[in-house]
PDB file of C-alpha atoms in Angstrom:
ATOM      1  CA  UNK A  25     -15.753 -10.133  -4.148  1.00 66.00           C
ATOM      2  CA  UNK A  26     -18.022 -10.779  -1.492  1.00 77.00           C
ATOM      3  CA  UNK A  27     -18.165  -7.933   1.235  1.00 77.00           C
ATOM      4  CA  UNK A  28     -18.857  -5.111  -1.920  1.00 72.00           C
ATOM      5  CA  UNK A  29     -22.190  -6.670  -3.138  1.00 73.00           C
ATOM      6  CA  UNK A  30     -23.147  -7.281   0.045  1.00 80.00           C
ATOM      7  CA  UNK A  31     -22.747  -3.839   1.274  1.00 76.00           C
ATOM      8  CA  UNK A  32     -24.057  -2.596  -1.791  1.00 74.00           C
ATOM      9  CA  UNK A  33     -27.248  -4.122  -0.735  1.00 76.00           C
ATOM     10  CA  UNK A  34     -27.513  -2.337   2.622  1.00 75.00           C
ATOM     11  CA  UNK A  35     -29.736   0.621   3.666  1.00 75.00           C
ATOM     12  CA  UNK A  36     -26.403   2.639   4.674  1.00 80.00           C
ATOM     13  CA  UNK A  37     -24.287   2.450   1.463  1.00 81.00           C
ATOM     14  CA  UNK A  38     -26.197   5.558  -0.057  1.00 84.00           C
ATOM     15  CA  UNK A  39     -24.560   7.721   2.661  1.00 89.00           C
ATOM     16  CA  UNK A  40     -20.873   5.519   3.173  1.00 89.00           C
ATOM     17  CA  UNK A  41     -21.099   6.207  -0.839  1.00 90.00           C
ATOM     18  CA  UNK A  42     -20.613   9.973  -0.814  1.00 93.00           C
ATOM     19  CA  UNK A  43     -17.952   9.527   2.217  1.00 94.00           C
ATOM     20  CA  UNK A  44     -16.010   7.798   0.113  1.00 93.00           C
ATOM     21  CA  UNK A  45     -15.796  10.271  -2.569  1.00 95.00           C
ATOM     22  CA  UNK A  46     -15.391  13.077   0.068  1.00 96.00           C
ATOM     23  CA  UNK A  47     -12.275  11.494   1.320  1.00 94.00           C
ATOM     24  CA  UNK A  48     -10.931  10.416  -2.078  1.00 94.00           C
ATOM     25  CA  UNK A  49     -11.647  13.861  -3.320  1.00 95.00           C
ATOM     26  CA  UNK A  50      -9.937  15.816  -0.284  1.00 93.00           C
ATOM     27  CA  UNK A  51      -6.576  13.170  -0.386  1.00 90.00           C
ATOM     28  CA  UNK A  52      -7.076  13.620  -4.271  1.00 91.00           C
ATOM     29  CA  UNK A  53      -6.110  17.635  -4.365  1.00 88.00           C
ATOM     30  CA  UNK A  54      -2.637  17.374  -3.249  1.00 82.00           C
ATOM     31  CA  UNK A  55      -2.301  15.248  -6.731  1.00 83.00           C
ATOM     32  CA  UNK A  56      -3.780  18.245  -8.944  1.00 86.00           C
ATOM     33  CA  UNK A  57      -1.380  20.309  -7.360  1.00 80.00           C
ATOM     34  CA  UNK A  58       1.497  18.423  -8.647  1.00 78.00           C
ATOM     35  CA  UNK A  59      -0.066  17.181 -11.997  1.00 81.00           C
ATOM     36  CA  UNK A  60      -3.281  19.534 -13.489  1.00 86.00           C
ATOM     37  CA  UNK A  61      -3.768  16.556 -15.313  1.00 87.00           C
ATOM     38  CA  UNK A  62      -4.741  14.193 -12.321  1.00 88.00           C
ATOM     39  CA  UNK A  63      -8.077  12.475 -12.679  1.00 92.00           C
ATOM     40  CA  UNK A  64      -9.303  10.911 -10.036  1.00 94.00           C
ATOM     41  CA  UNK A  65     -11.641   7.589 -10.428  1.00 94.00           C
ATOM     42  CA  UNK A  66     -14.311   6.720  -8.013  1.00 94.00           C
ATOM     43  CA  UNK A  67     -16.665   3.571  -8.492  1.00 89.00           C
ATOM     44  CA  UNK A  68     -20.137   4.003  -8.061  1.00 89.00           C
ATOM     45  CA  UNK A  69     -23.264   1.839  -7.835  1.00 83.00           C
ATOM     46  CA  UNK A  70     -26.208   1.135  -9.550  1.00 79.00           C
ATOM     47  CA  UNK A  71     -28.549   2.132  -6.735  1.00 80.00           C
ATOM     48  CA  UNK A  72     -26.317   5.273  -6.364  1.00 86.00           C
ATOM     49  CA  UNK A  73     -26.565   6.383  -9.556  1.00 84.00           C
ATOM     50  CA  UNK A  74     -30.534   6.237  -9.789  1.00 82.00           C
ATOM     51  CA  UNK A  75     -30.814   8.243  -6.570  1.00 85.00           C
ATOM     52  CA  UNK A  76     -32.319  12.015  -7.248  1.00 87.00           C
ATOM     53  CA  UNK A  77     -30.344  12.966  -4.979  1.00 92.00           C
ATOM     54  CA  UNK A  78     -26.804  11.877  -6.262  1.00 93.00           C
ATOM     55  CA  UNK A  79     -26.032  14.256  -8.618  1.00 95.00           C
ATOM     56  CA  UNK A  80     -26.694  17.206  -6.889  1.00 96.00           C
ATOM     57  CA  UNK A  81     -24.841  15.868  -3.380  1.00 96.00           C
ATOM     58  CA  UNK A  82     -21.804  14.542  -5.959  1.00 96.00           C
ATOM     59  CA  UNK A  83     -21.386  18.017  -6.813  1.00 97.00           C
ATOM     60  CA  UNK A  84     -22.352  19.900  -3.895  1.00 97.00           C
ATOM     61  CA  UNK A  85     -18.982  17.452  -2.713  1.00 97.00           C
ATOM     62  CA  UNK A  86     -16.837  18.939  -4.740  1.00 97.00           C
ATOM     63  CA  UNK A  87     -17.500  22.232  -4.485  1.00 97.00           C
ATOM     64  CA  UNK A  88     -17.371  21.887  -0.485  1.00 96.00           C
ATOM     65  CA  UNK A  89     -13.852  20.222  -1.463  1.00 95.00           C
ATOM     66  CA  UNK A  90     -12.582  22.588  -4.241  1.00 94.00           C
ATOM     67  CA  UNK A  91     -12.208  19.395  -6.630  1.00 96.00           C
ATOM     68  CA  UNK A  92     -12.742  20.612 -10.646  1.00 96.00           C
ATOM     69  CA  UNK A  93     -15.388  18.164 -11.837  1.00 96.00           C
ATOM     70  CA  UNK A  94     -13.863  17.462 -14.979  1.00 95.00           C
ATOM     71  CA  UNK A  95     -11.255  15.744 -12.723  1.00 96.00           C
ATOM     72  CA  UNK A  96     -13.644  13.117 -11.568  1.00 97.00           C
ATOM     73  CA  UNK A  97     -14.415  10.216 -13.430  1.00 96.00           C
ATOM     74  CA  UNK A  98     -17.328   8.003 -12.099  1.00 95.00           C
ATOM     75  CA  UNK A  99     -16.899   3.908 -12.307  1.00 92.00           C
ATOM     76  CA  UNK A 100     -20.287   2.239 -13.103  1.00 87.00           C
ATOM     77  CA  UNK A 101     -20.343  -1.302 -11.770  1.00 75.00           C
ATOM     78  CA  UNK A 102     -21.078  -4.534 -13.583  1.00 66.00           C
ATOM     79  CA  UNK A 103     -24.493  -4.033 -12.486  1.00 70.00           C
ATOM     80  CA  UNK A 104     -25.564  -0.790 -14.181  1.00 71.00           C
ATOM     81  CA  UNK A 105     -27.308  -2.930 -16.981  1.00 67.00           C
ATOM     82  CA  UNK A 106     -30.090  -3.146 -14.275  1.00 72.00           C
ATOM     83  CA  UNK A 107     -31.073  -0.069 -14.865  1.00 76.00           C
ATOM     84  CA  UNK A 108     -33.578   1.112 -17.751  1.00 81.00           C
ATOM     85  CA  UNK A 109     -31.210   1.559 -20.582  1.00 83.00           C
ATOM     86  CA  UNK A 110     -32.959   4.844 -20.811  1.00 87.00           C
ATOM     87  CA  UNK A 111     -33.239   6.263 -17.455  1.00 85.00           C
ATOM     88  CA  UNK A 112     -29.330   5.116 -17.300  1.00 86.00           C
ATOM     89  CA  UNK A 113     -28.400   6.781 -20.476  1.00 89.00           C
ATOM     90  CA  UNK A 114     -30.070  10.120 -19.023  1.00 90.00           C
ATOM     91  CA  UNK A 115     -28.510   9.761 -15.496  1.00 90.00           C
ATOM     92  CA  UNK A 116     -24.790   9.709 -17.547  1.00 91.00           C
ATOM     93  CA  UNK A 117     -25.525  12.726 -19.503  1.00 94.00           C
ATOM     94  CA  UNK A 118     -26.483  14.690 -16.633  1.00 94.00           C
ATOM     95  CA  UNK A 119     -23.014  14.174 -15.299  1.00 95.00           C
ATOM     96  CA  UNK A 120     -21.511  15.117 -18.458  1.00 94.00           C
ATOM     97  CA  UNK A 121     -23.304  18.368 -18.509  1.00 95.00           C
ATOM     98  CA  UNK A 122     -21.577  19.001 -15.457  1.00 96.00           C
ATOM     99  CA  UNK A 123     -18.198  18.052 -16.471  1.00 96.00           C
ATOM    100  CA  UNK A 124     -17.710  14.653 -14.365  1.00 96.00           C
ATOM    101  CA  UNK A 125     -16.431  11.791 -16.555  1.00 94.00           C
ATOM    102  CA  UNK A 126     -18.222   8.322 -16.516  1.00 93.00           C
ATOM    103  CA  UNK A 127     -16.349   5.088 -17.128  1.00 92.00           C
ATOM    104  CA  UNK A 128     -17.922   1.964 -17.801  1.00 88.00           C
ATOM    105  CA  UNK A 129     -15.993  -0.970 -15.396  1.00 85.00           C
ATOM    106  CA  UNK A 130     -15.014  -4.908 -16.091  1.00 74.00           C
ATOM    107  CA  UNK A 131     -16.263  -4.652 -19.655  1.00 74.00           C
ATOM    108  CA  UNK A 132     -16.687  -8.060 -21.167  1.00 64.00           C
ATOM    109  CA  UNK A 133     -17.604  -9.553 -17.411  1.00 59.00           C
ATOM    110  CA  UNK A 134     -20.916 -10.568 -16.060  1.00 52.00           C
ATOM    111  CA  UNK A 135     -23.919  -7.970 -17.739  1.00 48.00           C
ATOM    112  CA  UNK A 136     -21.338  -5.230 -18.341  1.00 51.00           C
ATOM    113  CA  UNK A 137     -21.834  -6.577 -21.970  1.00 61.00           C
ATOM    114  CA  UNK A 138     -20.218  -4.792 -25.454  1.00 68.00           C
ATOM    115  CA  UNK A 139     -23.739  -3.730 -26.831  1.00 70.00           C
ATOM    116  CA  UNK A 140     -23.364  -1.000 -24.029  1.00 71.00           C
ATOM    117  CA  UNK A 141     -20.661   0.574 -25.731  1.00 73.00           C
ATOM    118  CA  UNK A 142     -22.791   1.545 -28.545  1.00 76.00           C
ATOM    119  CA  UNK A 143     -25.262   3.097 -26.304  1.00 80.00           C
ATOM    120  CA  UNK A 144     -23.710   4.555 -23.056  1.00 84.00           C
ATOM    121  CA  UNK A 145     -23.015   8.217 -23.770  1.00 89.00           C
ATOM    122  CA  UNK A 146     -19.614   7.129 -21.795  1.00 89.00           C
ATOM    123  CA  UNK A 147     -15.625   8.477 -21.987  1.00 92.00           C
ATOM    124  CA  UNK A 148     -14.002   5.579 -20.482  1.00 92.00           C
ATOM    125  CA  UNK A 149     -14.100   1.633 -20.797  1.00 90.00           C
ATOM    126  CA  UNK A 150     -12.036  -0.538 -18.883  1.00 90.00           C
ATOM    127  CA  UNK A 151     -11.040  -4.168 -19.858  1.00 88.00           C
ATOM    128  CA  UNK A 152     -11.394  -6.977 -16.976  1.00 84.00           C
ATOM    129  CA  UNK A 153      -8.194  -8.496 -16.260  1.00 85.00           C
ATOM    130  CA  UNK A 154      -9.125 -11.811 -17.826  1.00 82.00           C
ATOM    131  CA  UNK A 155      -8.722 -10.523 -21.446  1.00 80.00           C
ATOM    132  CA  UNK A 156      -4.361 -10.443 -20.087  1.00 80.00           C
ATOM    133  CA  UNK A 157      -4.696 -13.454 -18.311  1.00 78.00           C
ATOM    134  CA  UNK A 158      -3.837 -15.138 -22.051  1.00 68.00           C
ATOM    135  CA  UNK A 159      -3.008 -12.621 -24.079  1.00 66.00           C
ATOM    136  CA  UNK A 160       1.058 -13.303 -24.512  1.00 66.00           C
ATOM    137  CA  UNK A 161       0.102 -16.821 -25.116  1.00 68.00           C
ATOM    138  CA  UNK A 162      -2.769 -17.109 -27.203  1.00 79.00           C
ATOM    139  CA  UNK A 163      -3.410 -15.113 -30.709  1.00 84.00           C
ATOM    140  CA  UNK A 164      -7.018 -14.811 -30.842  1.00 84.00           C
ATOM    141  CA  UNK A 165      -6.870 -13.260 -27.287  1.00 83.00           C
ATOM    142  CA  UNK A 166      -4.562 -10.502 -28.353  1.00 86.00           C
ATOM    143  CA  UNK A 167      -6.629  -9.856 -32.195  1.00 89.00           C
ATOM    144  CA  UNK A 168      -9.704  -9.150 -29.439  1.00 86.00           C
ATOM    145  CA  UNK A 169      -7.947  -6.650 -27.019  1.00 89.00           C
ATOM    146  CA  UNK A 170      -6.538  -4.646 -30.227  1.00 91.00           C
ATOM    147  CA  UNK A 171     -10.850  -5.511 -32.259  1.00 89.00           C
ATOM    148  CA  UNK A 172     -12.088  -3.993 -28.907  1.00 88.00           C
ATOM    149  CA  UNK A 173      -9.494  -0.698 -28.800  1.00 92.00           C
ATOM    150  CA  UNK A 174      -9.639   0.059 -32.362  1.00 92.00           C
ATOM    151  CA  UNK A 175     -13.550   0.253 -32.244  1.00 89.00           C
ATOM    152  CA  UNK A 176     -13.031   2.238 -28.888  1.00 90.00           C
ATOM    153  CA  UNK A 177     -10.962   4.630 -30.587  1.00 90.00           C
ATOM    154  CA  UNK A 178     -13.605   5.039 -33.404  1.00 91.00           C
ATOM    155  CA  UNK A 179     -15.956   5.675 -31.118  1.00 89.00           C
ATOM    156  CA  UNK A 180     -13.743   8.465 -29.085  1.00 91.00           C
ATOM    157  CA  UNK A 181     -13.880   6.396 -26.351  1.00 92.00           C
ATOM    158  CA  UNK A 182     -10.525   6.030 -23.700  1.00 93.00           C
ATOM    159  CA  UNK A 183      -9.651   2.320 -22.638  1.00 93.00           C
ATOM    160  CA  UNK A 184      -7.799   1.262 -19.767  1.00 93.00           C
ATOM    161  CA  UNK A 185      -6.841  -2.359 -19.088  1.00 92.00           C
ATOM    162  CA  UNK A 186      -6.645  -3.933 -16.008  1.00 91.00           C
ATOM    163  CA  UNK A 187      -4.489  -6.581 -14.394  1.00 90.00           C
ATOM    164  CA  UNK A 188      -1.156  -5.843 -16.043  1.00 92.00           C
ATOM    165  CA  UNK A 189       0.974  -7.865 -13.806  1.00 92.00           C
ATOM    166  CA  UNK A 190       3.845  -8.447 -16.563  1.00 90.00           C
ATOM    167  CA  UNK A 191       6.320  -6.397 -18.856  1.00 91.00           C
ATOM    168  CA  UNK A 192       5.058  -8.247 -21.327  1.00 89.00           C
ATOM    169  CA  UNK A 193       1.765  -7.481 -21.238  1.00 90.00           C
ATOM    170  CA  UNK A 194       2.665  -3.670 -21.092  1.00 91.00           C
ATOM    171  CA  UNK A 195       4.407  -3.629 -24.154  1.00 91.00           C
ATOM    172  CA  UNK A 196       1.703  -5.530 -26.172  1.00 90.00           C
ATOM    173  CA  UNK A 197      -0.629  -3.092 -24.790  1.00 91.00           C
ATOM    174  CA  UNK A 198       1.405   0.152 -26.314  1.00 91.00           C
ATOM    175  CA  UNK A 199       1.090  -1.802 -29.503  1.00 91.00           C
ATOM    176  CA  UNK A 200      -1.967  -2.101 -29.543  1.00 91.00           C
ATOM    177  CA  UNK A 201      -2.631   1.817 -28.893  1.00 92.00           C
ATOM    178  CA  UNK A 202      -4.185   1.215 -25.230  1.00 92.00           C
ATOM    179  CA  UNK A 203      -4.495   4.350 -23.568  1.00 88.00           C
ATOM    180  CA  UNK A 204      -4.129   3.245 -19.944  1.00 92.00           C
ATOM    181  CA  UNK A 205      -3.381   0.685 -18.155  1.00 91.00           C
ATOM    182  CA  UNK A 206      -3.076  -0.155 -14.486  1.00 92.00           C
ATOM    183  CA  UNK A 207      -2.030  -3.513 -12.235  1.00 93.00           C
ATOM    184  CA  UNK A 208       0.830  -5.312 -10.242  1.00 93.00           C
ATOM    185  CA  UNK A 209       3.435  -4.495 -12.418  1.00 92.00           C
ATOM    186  CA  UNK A 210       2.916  -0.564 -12.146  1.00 89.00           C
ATOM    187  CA  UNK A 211       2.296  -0.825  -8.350  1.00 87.00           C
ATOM    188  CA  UNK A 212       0.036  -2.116  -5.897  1.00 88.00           C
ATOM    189  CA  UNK A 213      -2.998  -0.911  -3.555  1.00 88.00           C
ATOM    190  CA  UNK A 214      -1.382   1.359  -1.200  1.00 85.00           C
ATOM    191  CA  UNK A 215      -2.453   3.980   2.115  1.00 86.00           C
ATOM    192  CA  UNK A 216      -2.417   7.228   0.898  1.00 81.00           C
ATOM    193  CA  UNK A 217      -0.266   8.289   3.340  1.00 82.00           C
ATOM    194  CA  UNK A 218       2.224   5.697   1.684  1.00 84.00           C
ATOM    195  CA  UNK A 219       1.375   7.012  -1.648  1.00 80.00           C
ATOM    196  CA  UNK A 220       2.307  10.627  -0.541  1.00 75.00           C
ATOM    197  CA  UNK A 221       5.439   9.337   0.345  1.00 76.00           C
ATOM    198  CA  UNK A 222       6.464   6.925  -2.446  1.00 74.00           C
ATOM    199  CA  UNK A 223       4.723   8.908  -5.347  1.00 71.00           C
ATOM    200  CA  UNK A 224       4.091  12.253  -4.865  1.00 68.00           C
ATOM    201  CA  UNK A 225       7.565  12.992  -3.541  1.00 69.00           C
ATOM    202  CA  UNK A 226       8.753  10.980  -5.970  1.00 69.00           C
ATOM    203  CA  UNK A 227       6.900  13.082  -9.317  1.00 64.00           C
ATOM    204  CA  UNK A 228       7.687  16.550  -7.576  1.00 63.00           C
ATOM    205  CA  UNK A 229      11.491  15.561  -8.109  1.00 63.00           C
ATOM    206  CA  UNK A 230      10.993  14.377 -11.274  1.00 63.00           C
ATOM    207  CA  UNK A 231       9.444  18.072 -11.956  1.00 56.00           C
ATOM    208  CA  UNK A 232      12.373  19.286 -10.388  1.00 60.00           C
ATOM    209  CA  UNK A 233      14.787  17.803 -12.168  1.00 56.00           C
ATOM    210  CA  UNK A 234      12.981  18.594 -15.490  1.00 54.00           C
TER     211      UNK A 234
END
């Protein structure tokens, strides 16, 4: 919570920005070899996304890389409502054109406000842990998660909800038609050398034994 807005402020983060998606992209392909329906999410920045020359370097990446850009999906910070609602609005599109996915992060935190939904040509939302952090206790909480997918839905719009630490709060989230989810309770930040090992060996054998 501190170190990322702080390096998001210096000179360098432009370039440590598209190393970052070069190695998640490279680790990424040995997924899409297991499961064609990997997608791979990357979070970018508000001063990265109004660079001219992100778009073209994002996908000059992934060709270099062999990663299908429809397999990418883009994180906008918190911060995106910085930008010109219409110079931000264009930046998204131009991704689109190009097949790469754009997800709209911590909704409901900080500036990352619900009027964006209704103007952010986006594909993704996903829900800031604090809308779980009450959700099995208090009613109101859990009529707002299911208000906020049903309208998602509407719209054609994915959600994923963060912070699922309980089994609980997974099954109230299949009730409530959430598309994804991810937290504690599914598995933790891991190397992805350890990854390798626990996951992918683990979903080729469940191939196998299908």
């Amino acid at each position: 919570s501190r170190f990322l807005p702080w390096l998001e402020n210096d000179p360098c983060f432009f370039e440590l920005g598209f190393w970052i998606l070069r190695r998640a992209v490279s680790d990424a392909r040995a997924m899409l070899a297991l499961c064609p329906d990997f997608v791979l999410n990357v979070n970018i920045t508000v001063g990265q996304l109004q660079h001219r020359d992100f778009l073209p370097k994002t996908l000059e990446i992934l060709r270099q890389e062999g990663f299908p850009p429809g397999h990418l999906c883009l994180e906008l910070t918190e911060r995106c409502k910085e930008l010109d609602i219409d110079v931000l609005c264009r930046a998204i599109e131009a991704f689109r054109r190009e097949g790469v996915r754009l997800a709209l992060d911590d909704l409901g935190t900080g500036s990352a406000s619900f009027g964006l939904l209704l103007r952010l040509p986006i594909q993704e939302i996903k829900l800031d842990k604090s809308f779980l952090d009450q959700a099995s206790i208090l009613p109101c909480q859990r009529s707002l998660i299911k208000g906020i997918v049903d309208i998602a839905n509407d719209l054609g719009i994915d959600v994923l909800c963060e912070g699922i630490e309980t089994e609980m709060q997974a099954v109230f989230l299949k009730q409530a038609n959430c598309a994804f989810a991810q937290g504690y309770y599914y598995g933790r930040p891991v190397s992805f050398d350890e990854f390798s090992h626990r996951w992918l060996n683990r979903y080729e054998q469940d191939i196998l034994l299908s």
